[in-house]
Amino acid sequence: MTTLFNNWDIVAKGWYLVTASKEIPRSAVKSFNICGQRIAIFRGSDGQVRALDAYCPHMGTDLGIGSVDGNQVRCFFHHWAFDGKGQCQNIPCQDQIPPGAKVQSYATEEKYGFIWIYPDTVAPTAVAEFDELKGQELAVVADRPLTRQCHHHICMINGIDVQHLQTVHHLPVNLELSLHQAGEQIDFTLSGEFLSTNWRERLGRAILGPRYAYSMRYAHGCLGLLTMMQEVRWMPQLHMVYAYRPTESGETFIQPIYVTRKRPGILGWVITHLLLWLTRLSYYALRGEDGKIYDNIRFSTERLLPVDAPISHYVKYVNGLVASRWSNPLCEKPREPLHPKSLTLEREPVTTETLMPQPMLSAAKSCNLNPPSPQGEGAGG
């Protein structure tokens, strides 16, 4: 059975970031390479964003060099016009529209200041949100995007790797896991006591209190929502979005986005931007050290330990996702969707079965329909 985790040939169904909303003004069209696909994004005269496969079915010209006519995009070459559903509505040289004059359309959403695309005509869910920020006006700051030299599934593990918080970042917290999964979204909450064996640890306890917690919400294996500063005193929660997508060059594109609730008044403006700055500061304090890891890794699940239980859960979660039409057709296999009923695990006991998922196909950019032996390693790109 072909697995999704760390597999460059399979793109899971999910919301993938395309570009900043401001890059596509009203009555503009532009095309992008998204997960190995050429996608034309255009904004109609009604202000709505639409997405189509970029190549015109007539002779294959990229619709991204065309023009927007009302709520349709018109090909530059022979001026065929397509609506948001991908159906050709006008051919200047004749009245009849051939049956095959259509292109694949995709669901889109605008959130956190960006345009997102789902690799199907209709998306079953919206772009993931923070529970505590739902329905509120948000202040959003996007940082510069970056790339990592490994598959995005590997990059996403960083947020739930408890060991490396102490070994790499020297953070003095002993954390335990609680997990909640609902469909294609999974929440990891890690909480525990600050240690007090040296002056740094005692200072942390004095400022923030005895306990600390943070949570990672993963959606579709391509979007991560981090909430920091939970269960502490003095500090409000800090929120950050990580948008991931694989590139044709075998790298992972990552867009960091800082998010907080917009507060009214001059004092509210100051607090809002202070929290955004603190979120950025927290991210930058760890980013360089993490980069050394994920730009130099050949990932393997062969010898996971009990402390690696969050990673084991994440791997099994990704392998339960559904492959999209953007996947390599030689690798794509029908999959049962995740059970819609929520699953809650509180500090679940760890067993050999929990830690050792089925052997995974993870050689970068290869398609092997026969699973490797249990000793096989995955390549991180």
Coordinates of C-alpha atoms in Angstrom, one line a residue:
M1 CA 0.0 0.0 0.0
T2 CA 1.3 3.4 -1.0
T3 CA 1.6 5.8 2.0
L4 CA 1.3 9.6 2.0
F5 CA 3.8 10.4 4.7
N6 CA 7.0 11.9 3.3
N7 CA 6.0 10.9 -0.3
W8 CA 6.7 13.5 -2.9
D9 CA 4.5 11.8 -5.5
I10 CA 1.3 12.2 -3.5
V11 CA -0.4 15.6 -2.7
A12 CA -3.1 15.2 0.0
K13 CA -6.4 17.0 -0.3
G14 CA -6.1 20.2 1.7
W15 CA -5.8 24.0 1.6
Y16 CA -2.6 25.2 -0.1
L17 CA -1.4 28.8 0.0
V18 CA -1.1 30.5 -3.4
T19 CA -0.2 34.2 -3.0
A20 CA -1.1 37.3 -1.0
S21 CA -4.6 38.7 -1.7
K22 CA -3.1 42.0 -2.7
E23 CA -1.2 40.4 -5.6
I24 CA -4.5 39.7 -7.4
P25 CA -6.5 43.0 -7.6
R26 CA -9.9 43.3 -9.2
S27 CA -10.0 42.3 -12.9
A28 CA -6.5 40.7 -12.8
V29 CA -5.3 37.2 -13.6
K30 CA -2.0 35.5 -12.9
S31 CA -0.8 31.9 -13.0
F32 CA 1.3 30.1 -10.4
N33 CA 3.0 26.7 -10.0
I34 CA 1.3 25.1 -7.0
C35 CA 2.2 21.5 -6.0
G36 CA 3.4 20.7 -9.5
Q37 CA 0.3 22.2 -11.2
R38 CA 0.0 25.4 -13.2
I39 CA -3.0 27.3 -11.8
A40 CA -4.5 30.5 -13.1
I41 CA -5.9 32.7 -10.4
F42 CA -8.2 35.6 -11.3
R43 CA -10.4 38.1 -9.5
G44 CA -13.7 39.0 -11.3
S45 CA -15.4 42.4 -11.4
D46 CA -17.5 41.2 -8.4
G47 CA -14.3 40.9 -6.3
Q48 CA -14.4 37.1 -6.0
V49 CA -11.3 35.0 -6.6
R50 CA -11.5 32.0 -8.9
A51 CA -9.0 29.3 -9.8
L52 CA -8.6 27.1 -12.9
D53 CA -6.1 24.8 -14.5
A54 CA -4.0 27.3 -16.4
Y55 CA -3.7 25.8 -19.8
C56 CA -6.5 26.6 -22.4
P57 CA -8.1 23.4 -23.8
H58 CA -7.9 24.9 -27.3
M59 CA -4.2 25.1 -27.9
G60 CA -2.7 25.1 -24.4
T61 CA -1.9 28.8 -23.9
D62 CA -1.4 29.8 -20.2
L63 CA -4.6 31.7 -19.1
G64 CA -2.4 33.7 -16.8
I65 CA -1.3 35.9 -19.7
G66 CA -4.9 36.5 -20.6
S67 CA -7.4 39.1 -19.3
V68 CA -10.4 39.2 -17.1
D69 CA -13.8 40.0 -18.7
G70 CA -16.4 40.6 -16.1
N71 CA -16.3 37.4 -14.0
Q72 CA -14.6 35.3 -16.7
V73 CA -11.0 34.9 -17.8
R74 CA -10.3 35.3 -21.6
C75 CA -7.4 33.5 -23.2
F76 CA -4.8 35.8 -24.8
F77 CA -4.3 33.6 -27.9
H78 CA -7.8 33.1 -29.4
H79 CA -9.9 34.9 -26.8
W80 CA -11.9 31.9 -25.5
A81 CA -13.6 32.9 -22.3
F82 CA -14.0 30.7 -19.2
D83 CA -16.2 31.2 -16.2
G84 CA -15.2 30.3 -12.6
K85 CA -16.4 26.7 -13.0
G86 CA -14.0 26.3 -15.9
Q87 CA -16.7 26.1 -18.6
C88 CA -16.1 28.0 -21.9
Q89 CA -18.8 30.6 -22.4
N90 CA -17.6 32.4 -25.5
I91 CA -15.6 31.6 -28.7
P92 CA -15.3 34.7 -30.8
C93 CA -15.0 32.9 -34.2
Q94 CA -18.1 30.7 -33.7
D95 CA -21.4 30.4 -31.8
Q96 CA -21.2 26.7 -30.9
I97 CA -19.2 25.7 -27.8
P98 CA -17.5 22.3 -28.2
P99 CA -18.3 19.8 -25.3
G100 CA -14.6 19.6 -24.3
A101 CA -14.2 23.3 -24.0
K102 CA -13.6 23.4 -20.3
V103 CA -10.9 23.2 -17.7
Q104 CA -10.7 22.0 -14.1
S105 CA -11.9 24.5 -11.5
Y106 CA -10.8 24.7 -7.8
A107 CA -12.3 26.0 -4.6
T108 CA -10.6 29.1 -3.2
E109 CA -10.7 31.1 0.0
E110 CA -9.1 34.3 1.2
K111 CA -7.9 34.2 4.8
Y112 CA -5.0 35.6 6.8
G113 CA -4.3 38.0 4.0
F114 CA -3.7 35.2 1.4
I115 CA -5.5 33.3 -1.3
W116 CA -5.8 29.6 -0.7
I117 CA -6.7 26.8 -3.1
Y118 CA -8.2 23.3 -2.6
P119 CA -7.4 20.7 -5.2
D120 CA -11.0 20.0 -6.0
T121 CA -14.0 21.9 -7.3
V122 CA -15.6 22.0 -3.8
A123 CA -13.9 22.0 -0.5
P124 CA -15.5 20.1 2.4
T125 CA -14.1 22.4 5.0
A126 CA -12.8 26.0 5.3
V127 CA -9.2 27.0 6.0
A128 CA -8.3 26.1 9.5
E129 CA -8.8 28.7 12.3
F130 CA -7.8 29.2 15.9
D131 CA -10.7 28.4 18.2
E132 CA -10.1 31.4 20.4
L133 CA -10.0 33.8 17.5
K134 CA -13.1 32.6 15.6
G135 CA -15.4 35.4 14.7
Q136 CA -13.0 38.1 15.7
E137 CA -11.3 40.8 13.6
L138 CA -7.7 39.8 13.1
A139 CA -4.4 41.7 12.8
V140 CA -2.1 39.7 10.5
V141 CA 1.5 40.1 9.6
A142 CA 3.2 37.8 7.0
D143 CA 6.9 37.2 7.3
R144 CA 9.2 36.4 4.3
P145 CA 8.7 32.9 3.1
L146 CA 11.5 30.4 3.3
T147 CA 12.4 26.9 2.0
R148 CA 13.6 23.8 3.6
Q149 CA 15.5 20.9 2.0
C150 CA 13.1 18.1 3.0
H151 CA 9.4 17.1 2.6
H152 CA 6.9 19.4 4.3
H153 CA 5.6 16.4 6.5
I154 CA 9.1 16.3 8.1
C155 CA 9.1 20.1 8.7
M156 CA 5.8 19.9 10.4
I157 CA 7.0 17.4 13.0
N158 CA 9.2 20.1 14.4
G159 CA 6.4 21.6 16.5
I160 CA 5.6 18.4 18.3
D161 CA 9.2 17.0 18.8
V162 CA 9.4 17.2 22.6
Q163 CA 13.0 16.0 22.8
H164 CA 14.5 18.7 20.7
L165 CA 13.0 21.5 22.8
Q166 CA 15.5 20.6 25.5
T167 CA 18.4 19.2 23.4
V168 CA 18.5 21.9 20.7
H169 CA 16.7 24.9 22.2
H170 CA 17.5 24.2 25.9
L171 CA 13.9 25.0 27.0
P172 CA 13.4 23.8 30.5
V173 CA 10.0 22.2 30.3
N174 CA 8.9 18.6 30.9
L175 CA 5.9 18.2 28.6
E176 CA 3.2 15.6 28.3
L177 CA 0.8 15.0 25.4
S178 CA -2.9 15.2 25.0
L179 CA -4.4 14.7 21.5
H180 CA -7.7 15.4 19.8
Q181 CA -8.5 14.4 16.2
A182 CA -11.6 15.4 14.2
G183 CA -11.6 14.4 10.5
E184 CA -8.6 15.8 8.7
Q185 CA -7.7 18.1 11.6
I186 CA -5.6 17.0 14.6
D187 CA -4.7 19.0 17.7
F188 CA -1.6 18.3 19.8
T189 CA -1.4 20.0 23.2
L190 CA 1.9 19.7 25.2
S191 CA 1.8 20.9 28.8
G192 CA 3.9 20.5 31.9
E193 CA 5.9 22.0 34.7
F194 CA 8.8 24.4 34.3
L195 CA 11.9 22.7 35.8
S196 CA 13.9 24.5 38.5
T197 CA 17.4 23.1 38.5
N198 CA 19.3 26.3 37.4
W199 CA 18.8 30.0 37.3
R200 CA 17.3 30.1 33.8
E201 CA 14.6 27.6 34.8
R202 CA 13.9 29.4 38.1
L203 CA 13.6 32.7 36.2
G204 CA 11.1 31.2 33.8
R205 CA 9.0 30.0 36.7
A206 CA 9.1 33.4 38.4
I207 CA 8.0 35.3 35.3
L208 CA 5.5 32.9 33.7
G209 CA 4.4 30.7 36.6
P210 CA 5.0 27.0 37.3
R211 CA 3.3 25.6 34.2
Y212 CA 3.5 26.1 30.5
A213 CA 1.6 24.7 27.5
Y214 CA 1.4 25.1 23.8
S215 CA -0.7 23.5 21.0
M216 CA -0.2 22.6 17.4
R217 CA -3.2 22.3 15.2
Y218 CA -2.5 20.5 11.9
A219 CA -5.0 20.5 9.0
H220 CA -4.7 18.3 5.9
G221 CA -1.0 17.7 6.6
C222 CA -0.1 21.0 5.0
L223 CA -1.2 23.7 7.4
G224 CA 0.0 24.3 11.0
L225 CA -1.5 26.6 13.6
L226 CA 0.7 27.2 16.7
T227 CA -0.7 28.6 19.9
M228 CA 2.0 29.6 22.5
M229 CA 1.9 30.9 26.0
Q230 CA -0.9 28.7 27.3
E231 CA -1.4 28.2 31.1
V232 CA 1.0 31.0 31.9
R233 CA 0.5 34.3 33.8
W234 CA 0.9 37.8 32.6
M235 CA 1.2 36.9 28.9
P236 CA -1.8 36.5 26.5
Q237 CA -1.6 33.7 24.0
L238 CA 0.5 34.1 20.9
H239 CA -0.7 32.7 17.5
M240 CA 1.2 31.8 14.4
V241 CA 0.3 30.1 11.1
Y242 CA 2.6 27.9 9.0
A243 CA 1.5 27.3 5.4
Y244 CA 3.4 24.5 3.6
R245 CA 3.6 23.2 0.1
P246 CA 5.9 20.9 -1.8
T247 CA 7.8 22.4 -4.8
E248 CA 8.9 20.8 -8.1
S249 CA 12.5 21.2 -7.1
G250 CA 12.1 18.9 -4.1
E251 CA 12.0 21.6 -1.5
T252 CA 9.3 22.7 0.9
F253 CA 7.9 26.3 0.6
I254 CA 6.9 27.7 4.0
Q255 CA 5.0 30.9 4.7
P256 CA 5.0 32.1 8.3
I257 CA 2.1 34.3 9.3
Y258 CA 1.6 36.0 12.7
V259 CA -1.9 36.5 13.9
T260 CA -3.6 38.1 16.9
R261 CA -7.0 39.7 17.8
K262 CA -7.2 43.3 16.7
R263 CA -7.8 45.6 19.7
P264 CA -9.5 49.0 19.5
G265 CA -8.0 52.4 20.3
I266 CA -4.5 53.6 20.4
L267 CA -3.6 51.5 23.4
G268 CA -5.2 48.5 21.6
W269 CA -3.0 49.2 18.5
V270 CA 0.1 49.2 20.7
I271 CA -0.8 45.9 22.4
T272 CA -1.8 44.3 19.1
H273 CA 1.5 45.1 17.5
L274 CA 3.5 44.2 20.6
L275 CA 2.0 40.8 20.6
L276 CA 2.7 40.3 16.9
W277 CA 6.3 41.4 17.5
L278 CA 6.6 39.0 20.4
T279 CA 5.3 36.2 18.2
R280 CA 7.9 37.0 15.6
L281 CA 10.6 37.2 18.2
S282 CA 9.7 33.7 19.6
Y283 CA 9.8 32.3 16.1
Y284 CA 13.2 33.8 15.2
A285 CA 14.7 32.6 18.5
L286 CA 14.2 29.0 17.3
R287 CA 14.2 29.2 13.5
G288 CA 17.9 29.2 12.8
E289 CA 18.6 26.1 15.0
D290 CA 15.7 24.3 13.4
G291 CA 17.0 25.1 9.9
K292 CA 20.2 23.3 10.6
I293 CA 18.2 20.1 11.2
Y294 CA 15.6 20.2 8.4
D295 CA 18.1 21.2 5.8
N296 CA 20.3 18.3 6.7
I297 CA 18.0 15.3 7.4
R298 CA 17.3 11.8 6.1
F299 CA 14.2 11.1 8.1
S300 CA 13.4 7.6 9.5
T301 CA 10.8 6.2 11.9
E302 CA 12.8 3.1 12.5
R303 CA 13.7 3.7 16.1
L304 CA 11.1 5.9 17.7
L305 CA 11.1 6.1 21.5
P306 CA 8.2 6.5 23.9
V307 CA 8.9 10.2 24.1
D308 CA 8.3 10.4 20.3
A309 CA 4.7 9.4 20.7
P310 CA 3.4 12.7 19.2
I311 CA 5.5 12.0 16.0
S312 CA 4.1 8.5 15.7
H313 CA 0.6 9.9 16.0
Y314 CA 1.3 12.5 13.4
V315 CA 2.7 9.9 10.9
K316 CA -0.4 7.8 11.2
Y317 CA -2.7 10.9 10.9
V318 CA -1.0 11.8 7.6
N319 CA -1.3 8.3 6.2
G320 CA -5.0 8.5 6.8
L321 CA -5.4 11.6 4.6
V322 CA -6.8 11.4 1.0
A323 CA -4.7 11.8 -2.1
S324 CA -5.8 14.5 -4.5
R325 CA -6.0 14.7 -8.3
W326 CA -2.6 16.5 -8.2
S327 CA -0.9 13.3 -7.1
N328 CA 1.3 11.2 -9.5
P329 CA -1.3 8.9 -11.1
L330 CA 1.0 5.9 -10.9
C331 CA 1.1 6.3 -7.1
E332 CA -2.4 7.3 -6.3
K333 CA -4.6 4.7 -4.6
P334 CA -8.2 5.0 -3.4
R335 CA -8.3 5.7 0.3
E336 CA -11.0 5.6 2.9
P337 CA -11.6 9.1 4.3
L338 CA -10.9 9.6 8.0
H339 CA -13.7 8.7 10.3
P340 CA -15.8 11.8 10.9
K341 CA -16.3 11.0 14.6
S342 CA -13.9 12.9 16.9
L343 CA -11.3 10.9 18.7
T344 CA -9.9 12.2 22.0
L345 CA -6.8 10.7 23.7
E346 CA -5.6 12.0 27.0
R347 CA -2.0 11.1 27.7
E348 CA -2.4 7.9 25.8
P349 CA -0.3 4.9 27.0
V350 CA 2.5 4.1 24.5
T351 CA 2.9 0.7 23.1
T352 CA 5.2 -0.9 20.4
E353 CA 2.3 -0.7 18.0
T354 CA 1.8 3.0 18.7
L355 CA 5.4 3.9 18.1
M356 CA 6.0 1.7 15.1
P357 CA 3.6 2.5 12.2
Q358 CA 3.5 0.5 9.1
P359 CA 6.7 0.7 7.0
M360 CA 6.5 3.9 4.9
L361 CA 7.5 4.7 1.3
S362 CA 9.4 7.9 1.7
A363 CA 12.1 8.0 -0.9
A364 CA 12.0 11.6 -2.3
K365 CA 10.5 11.8 -5.8
S366 CA 10.1 8.1 -6.3
C367 CA 7.0 5.9 -6.6
N368 CA 7.3 2.4 -5.2
L369 CA 4.1 0.4 -5.0
N370 CA 5.7 -2.3 -2.9
P371 CA 6.5 -1.3 0.7
P372 CA 10.1 -1.6 1.7
S373 CA 11.4 -3.8 4.5
P374 CA 10.9 -2.6 8.1
Q375 CA 14.6 -1.5 8.1
G376 CA 14.1 0.9 5.2
E377 CA 14.8 4.6 5.8
G378 CA 13.0 7.7 4.4
A379 CA 14.7 10.4 2.4
G380 CA 14.1 14.0 3.5
G381 CA 14.6 15.6 0.1

